Short mmCIF file of C-alpha atoms in Angstrom, two decimals:
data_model
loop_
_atom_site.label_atom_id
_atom_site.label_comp_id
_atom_site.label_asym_id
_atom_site.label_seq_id
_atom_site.Cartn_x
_atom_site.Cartn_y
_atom_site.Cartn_z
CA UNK A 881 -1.40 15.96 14.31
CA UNK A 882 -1.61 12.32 13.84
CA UNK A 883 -4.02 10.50 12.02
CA UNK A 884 -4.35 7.14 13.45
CA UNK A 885 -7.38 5.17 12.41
CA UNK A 886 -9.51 3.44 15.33
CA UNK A 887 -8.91 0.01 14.15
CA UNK A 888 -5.25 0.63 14.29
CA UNK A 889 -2.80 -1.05 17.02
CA UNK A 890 -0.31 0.91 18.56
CA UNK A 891 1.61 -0.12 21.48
CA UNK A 892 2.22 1.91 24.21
CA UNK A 893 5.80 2.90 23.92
CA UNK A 894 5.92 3.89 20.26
CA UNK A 895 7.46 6.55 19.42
CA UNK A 896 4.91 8.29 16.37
CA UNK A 897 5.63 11.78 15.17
CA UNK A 898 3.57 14.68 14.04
CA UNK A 899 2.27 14.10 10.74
CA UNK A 900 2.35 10.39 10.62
CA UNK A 901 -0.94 8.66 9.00
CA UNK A 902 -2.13 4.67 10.29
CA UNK A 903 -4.13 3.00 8.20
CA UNK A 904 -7.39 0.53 9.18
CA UNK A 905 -6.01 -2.52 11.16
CA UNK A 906 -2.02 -1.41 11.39
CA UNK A 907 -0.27 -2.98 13.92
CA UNK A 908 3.21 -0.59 15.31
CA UNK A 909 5.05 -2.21 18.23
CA UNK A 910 6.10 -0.77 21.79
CA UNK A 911 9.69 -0.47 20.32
CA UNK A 912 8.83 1.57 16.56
CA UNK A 913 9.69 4.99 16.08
CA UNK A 914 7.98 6.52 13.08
CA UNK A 915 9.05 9.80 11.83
CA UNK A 916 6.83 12.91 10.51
CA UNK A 917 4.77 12.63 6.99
CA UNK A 918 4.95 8.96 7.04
CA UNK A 919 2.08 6.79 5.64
CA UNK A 920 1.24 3.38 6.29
CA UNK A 921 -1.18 1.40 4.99
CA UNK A 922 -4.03 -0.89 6.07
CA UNK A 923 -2.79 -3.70 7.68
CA UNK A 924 0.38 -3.49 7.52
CA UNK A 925 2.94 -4.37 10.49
CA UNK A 926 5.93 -2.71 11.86
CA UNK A 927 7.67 -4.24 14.77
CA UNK A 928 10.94 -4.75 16.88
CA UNK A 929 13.62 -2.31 17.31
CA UNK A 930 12.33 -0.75 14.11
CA UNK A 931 13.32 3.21 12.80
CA UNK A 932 11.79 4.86 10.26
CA UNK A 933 12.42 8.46 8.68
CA UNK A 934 10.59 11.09 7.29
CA UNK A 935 7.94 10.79 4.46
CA UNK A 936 8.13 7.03 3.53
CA UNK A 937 5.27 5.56 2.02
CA UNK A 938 4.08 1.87 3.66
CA UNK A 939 1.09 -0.10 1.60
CA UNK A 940 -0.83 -2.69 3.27
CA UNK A 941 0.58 -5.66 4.42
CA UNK A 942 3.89 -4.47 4.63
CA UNK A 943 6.11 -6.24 7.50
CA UNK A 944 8.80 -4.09 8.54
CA UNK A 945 10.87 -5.69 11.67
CA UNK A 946 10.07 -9.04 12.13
CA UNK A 947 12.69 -11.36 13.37
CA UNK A 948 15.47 -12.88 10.66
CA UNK A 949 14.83 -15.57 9.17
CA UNK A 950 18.30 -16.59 10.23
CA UNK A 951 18.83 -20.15 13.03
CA UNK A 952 21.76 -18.02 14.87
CA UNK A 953 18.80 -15.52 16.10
CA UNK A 954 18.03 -15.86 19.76
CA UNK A 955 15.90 -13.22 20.06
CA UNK A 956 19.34 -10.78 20.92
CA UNK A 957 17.88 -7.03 20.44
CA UNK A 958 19.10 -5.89 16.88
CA UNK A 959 17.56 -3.02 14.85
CA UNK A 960 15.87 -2.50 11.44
CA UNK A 961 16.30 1.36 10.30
CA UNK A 962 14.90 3.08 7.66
CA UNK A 963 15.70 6.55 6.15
CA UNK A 964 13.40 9.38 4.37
CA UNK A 965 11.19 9.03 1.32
CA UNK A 966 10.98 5.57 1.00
CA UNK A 967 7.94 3.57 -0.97
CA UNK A 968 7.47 0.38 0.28
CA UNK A 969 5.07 -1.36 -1.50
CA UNK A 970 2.15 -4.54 -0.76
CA UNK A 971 3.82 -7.43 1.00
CA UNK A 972 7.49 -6.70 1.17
CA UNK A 973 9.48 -8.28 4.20
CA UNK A 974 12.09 -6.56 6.19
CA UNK A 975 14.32 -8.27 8.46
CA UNK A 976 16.53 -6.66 11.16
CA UNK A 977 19.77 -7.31 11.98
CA UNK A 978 21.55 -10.51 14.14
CA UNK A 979 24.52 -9.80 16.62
CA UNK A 980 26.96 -11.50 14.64
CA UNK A 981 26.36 -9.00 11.68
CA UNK A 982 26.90 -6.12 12.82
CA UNK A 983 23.39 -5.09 14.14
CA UNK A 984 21.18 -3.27 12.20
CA UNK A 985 19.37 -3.85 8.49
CA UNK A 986 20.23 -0.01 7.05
CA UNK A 987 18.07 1.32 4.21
CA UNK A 988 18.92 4.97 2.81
CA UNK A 989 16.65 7.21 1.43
CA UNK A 990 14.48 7.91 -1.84
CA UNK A 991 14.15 4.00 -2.41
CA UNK A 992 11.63 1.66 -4.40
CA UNK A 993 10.62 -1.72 -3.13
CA UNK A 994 7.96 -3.00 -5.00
CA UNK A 995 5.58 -5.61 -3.95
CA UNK A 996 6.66 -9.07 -2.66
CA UNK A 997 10.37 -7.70 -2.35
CA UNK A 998 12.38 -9.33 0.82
CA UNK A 999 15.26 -7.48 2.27
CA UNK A 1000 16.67 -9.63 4.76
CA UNK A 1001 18.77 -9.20 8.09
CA UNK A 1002 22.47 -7.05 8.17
CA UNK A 1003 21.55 -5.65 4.66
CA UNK A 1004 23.07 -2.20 3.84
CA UNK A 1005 20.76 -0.54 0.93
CA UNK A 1006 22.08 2.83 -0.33
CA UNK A 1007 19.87 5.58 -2.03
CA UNK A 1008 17.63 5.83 -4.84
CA UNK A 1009 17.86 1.98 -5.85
CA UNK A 1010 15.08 0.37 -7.49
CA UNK A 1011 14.22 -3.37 -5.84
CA UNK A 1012 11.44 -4.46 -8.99
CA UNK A 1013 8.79 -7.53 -7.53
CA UNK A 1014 9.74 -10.32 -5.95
CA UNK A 1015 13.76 -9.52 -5.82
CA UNK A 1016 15.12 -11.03 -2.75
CA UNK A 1017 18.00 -9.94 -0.62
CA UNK A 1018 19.59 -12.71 1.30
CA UNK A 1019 21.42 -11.78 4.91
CA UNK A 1020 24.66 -9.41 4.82
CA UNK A 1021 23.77 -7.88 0.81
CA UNK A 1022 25.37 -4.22 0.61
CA UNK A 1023 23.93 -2.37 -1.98
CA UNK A 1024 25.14 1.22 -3.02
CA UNK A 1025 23.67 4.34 -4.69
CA UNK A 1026 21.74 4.00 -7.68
CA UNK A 1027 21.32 0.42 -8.08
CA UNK A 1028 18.62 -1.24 -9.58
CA UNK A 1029 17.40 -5.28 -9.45
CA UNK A 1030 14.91 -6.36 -11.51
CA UNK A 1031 12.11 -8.90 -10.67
CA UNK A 1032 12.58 -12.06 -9.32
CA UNK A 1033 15.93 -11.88 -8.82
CA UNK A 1034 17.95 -13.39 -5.99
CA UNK A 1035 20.88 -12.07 -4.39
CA UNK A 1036 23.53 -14.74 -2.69
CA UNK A 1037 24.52 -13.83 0.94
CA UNK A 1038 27.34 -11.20 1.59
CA UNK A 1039 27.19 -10.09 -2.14
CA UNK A 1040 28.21 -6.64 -2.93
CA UNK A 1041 26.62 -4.59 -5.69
CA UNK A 1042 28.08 -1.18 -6.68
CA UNK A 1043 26.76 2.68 -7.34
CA UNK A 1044 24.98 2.58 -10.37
CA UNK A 1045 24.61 -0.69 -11.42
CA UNK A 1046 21.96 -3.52 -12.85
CA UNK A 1047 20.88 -6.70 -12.22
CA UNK A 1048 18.61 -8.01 -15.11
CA UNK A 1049 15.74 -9.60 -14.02
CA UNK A 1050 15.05 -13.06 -13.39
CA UNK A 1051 18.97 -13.74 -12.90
CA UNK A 1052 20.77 -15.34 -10.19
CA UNK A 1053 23.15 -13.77 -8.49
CA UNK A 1054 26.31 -15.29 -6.21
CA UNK A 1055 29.48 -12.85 -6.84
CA UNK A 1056 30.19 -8.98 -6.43
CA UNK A 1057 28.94 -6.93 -9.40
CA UNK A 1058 31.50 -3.43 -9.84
CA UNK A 1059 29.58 -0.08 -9.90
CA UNK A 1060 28.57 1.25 -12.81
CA UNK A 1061 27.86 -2.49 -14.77
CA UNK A 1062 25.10 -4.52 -16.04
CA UNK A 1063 24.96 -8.13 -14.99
CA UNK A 1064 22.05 -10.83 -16.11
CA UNK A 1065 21.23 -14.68 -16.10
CA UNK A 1066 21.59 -17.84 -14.13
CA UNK A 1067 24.04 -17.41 -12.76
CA UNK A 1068 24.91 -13.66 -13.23
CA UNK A 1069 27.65 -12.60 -14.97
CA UNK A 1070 28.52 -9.05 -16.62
CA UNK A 1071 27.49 -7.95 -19.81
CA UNK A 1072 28.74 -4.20 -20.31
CA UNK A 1073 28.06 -1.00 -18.49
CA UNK A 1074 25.02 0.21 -17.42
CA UNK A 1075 24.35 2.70 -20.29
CA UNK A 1076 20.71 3.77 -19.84
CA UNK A 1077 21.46 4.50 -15.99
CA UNK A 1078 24.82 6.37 -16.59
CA UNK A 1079 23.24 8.01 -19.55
CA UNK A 1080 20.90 9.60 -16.81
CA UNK A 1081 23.11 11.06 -14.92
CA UNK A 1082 26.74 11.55 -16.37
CA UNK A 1083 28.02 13.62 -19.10
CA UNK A 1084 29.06 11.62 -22.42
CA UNK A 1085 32.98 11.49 -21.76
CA UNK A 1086 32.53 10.50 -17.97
CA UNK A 1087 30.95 7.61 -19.73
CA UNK A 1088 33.48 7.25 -22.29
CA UNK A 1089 35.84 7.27 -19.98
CA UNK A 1090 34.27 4.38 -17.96
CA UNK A 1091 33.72 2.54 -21.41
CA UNK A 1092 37.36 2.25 -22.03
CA UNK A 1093 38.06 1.74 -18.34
CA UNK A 1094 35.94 -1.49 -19.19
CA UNK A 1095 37.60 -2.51 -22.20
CA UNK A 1096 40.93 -2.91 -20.33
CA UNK A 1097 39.60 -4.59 -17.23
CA UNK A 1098 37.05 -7.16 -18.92
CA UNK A 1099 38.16 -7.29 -22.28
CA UNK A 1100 41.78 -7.39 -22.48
CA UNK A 1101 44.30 -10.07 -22.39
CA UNK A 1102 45.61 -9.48 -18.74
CA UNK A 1103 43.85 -10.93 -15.44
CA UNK A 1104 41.33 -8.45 -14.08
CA UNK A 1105 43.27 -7.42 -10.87
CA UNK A 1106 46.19 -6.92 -12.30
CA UNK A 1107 44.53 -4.76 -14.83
CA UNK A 1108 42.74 -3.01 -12.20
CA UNK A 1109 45.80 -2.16 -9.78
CA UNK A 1110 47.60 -0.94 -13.46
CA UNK A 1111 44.68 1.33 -14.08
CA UNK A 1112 44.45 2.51 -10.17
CA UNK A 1113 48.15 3.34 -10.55
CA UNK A 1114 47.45 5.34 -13.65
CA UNK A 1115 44.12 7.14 -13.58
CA UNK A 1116 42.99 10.57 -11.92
CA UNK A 1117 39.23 10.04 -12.71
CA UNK A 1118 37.23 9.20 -9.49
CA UNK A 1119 34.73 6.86 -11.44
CA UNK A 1120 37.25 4.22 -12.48
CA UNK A 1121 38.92 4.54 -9.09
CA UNK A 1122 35.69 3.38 -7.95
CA UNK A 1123 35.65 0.67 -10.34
CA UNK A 1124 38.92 -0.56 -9.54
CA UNK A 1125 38.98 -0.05 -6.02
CA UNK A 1126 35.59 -2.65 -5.91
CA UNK A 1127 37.54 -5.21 -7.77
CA UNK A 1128 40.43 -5.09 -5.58
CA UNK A 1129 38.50 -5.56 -2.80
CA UNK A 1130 35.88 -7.94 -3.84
CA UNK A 1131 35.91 -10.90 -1.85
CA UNK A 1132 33.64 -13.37 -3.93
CA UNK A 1133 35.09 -12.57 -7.07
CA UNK A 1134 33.76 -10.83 -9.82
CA UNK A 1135 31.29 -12.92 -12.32
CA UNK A 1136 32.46 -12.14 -16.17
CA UNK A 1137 33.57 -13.53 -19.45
CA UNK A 1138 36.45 -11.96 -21.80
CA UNK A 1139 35.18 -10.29 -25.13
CA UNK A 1140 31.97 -8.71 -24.07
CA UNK A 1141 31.39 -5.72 -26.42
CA UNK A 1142 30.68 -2.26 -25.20
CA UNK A 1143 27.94 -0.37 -27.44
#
């Protein structure tokens, strides 16, 4: 059963499964599908074409589903969705989609955005990423597996961030950053790997081998994607296929300096 409190709002129309908790002075539009276990907080708002999953976690004065903040809107019907075991914390801002980007405003599942964080419309966040307070996502940002952004940090428009990587915080970012790498400052650039997260989750010589995939890409003597199609052509490992595949097909470049040491 539902637990809806009385000072709620809920529209007729909405779509609220078993399960699902409503704090004091909620609002949930005619259009919102909420799925079981989910809890929302006092006086927070969900609206539009807006989908959410199983067992997410909403604080209070959320806004999940308001229109982009984008002049090529007109009010075309577009779709904000939202997967399973999400925390969305105190006055983050989610944008849906516009037609001429594709749609829909996708986040995975088993994410953090902390307070103030703004995801904005056509954005594509993977799973278990880490948005710290105040980062902001600007329209058509792809984010994949893993990734983490530290506070205050802004992301340029159509900027692509692979699995497993960091953004410092307080940085600037305006070009791709390649899985598995740490970027920071004003503007971004990369600085290494990202050793504490691959130390998490890979065994040493899957990170050893990324470390001297590195080396040759960012600090050898030959251009990056030329280095990159030589290791492509040359490795079996999965991880710096990854790597080298996102380089190839980065289409703002990739932000970096030669001679950056690799601990």
């Amino acid at each position: 059963m539902s637990m809806i409190h009385p000072t709620a709002i809920v529209e007729e129309g909405a779509q609220i499964a078993e399960g699902v908790e409503i704090g004091p002075y909620a609002y949930v539009g005619p259009d919102v599908t909420i799925g079981s276990g989910t809890r929302i907080g006092s006086h927070a708002r969900i609206e539009g074409w807006t989908t959410i999953g199983r067992d997410n976690r909403i604080f209070s004065h959320a806004v999940l589903g308001s229109i982009p903040q984008d002049l090529k809107y007109h009010g075309e019907r577009t779709r904000l969705v939202i997967g399973d075991r999400n925390t969305i914390r105190e006055f983050t801002l989610l944008n849906p989609g516009t037609e001429g980007g594709g749609g829909i405003t996708r986040i995975g599942d088993d994410n953090l955005l902390m307070g103030y964080v703004h995801v904005a419309h056509d954005v594509q966040i993977g799973n278990h990423c880490i948005l710290a307070n105040a980062a902001t996502l600007a329209g058509h940002v792809i984010l994949g597996d893993f990734v983490v952004i530290g506070g205050m940090t802004p992301i340029h428009q159509f900027v692509r961030i692979g699995d497993h990587a960091m953004i410092a915080g307080a940085s600037a970012l305006s070009q791709d950053i390649p899985p598995y790498c740490l970027a920071e400052g004003n503007r971004a650039q990369v600085r290494g790997l990202n050793l504490t997260g691959l130390r998490r989750r890979f065994e040493r010589e899957t990170i050893d081998t990324l470390k001297r995939a590195y080396r040759t890409l960012f600090e050898g003597e030959t251009a990056i994607t030329d280095a990159a199609r030589t290791l492509l052509e040359n490795t079996d490992d999965p991880h710096v296929e990854k790597l080298c595949r996102f380089i190839l097909e980065s289409k703002r470049g990739i932000p970096y300096k030669r001679k950056h040491h690799v601990a």
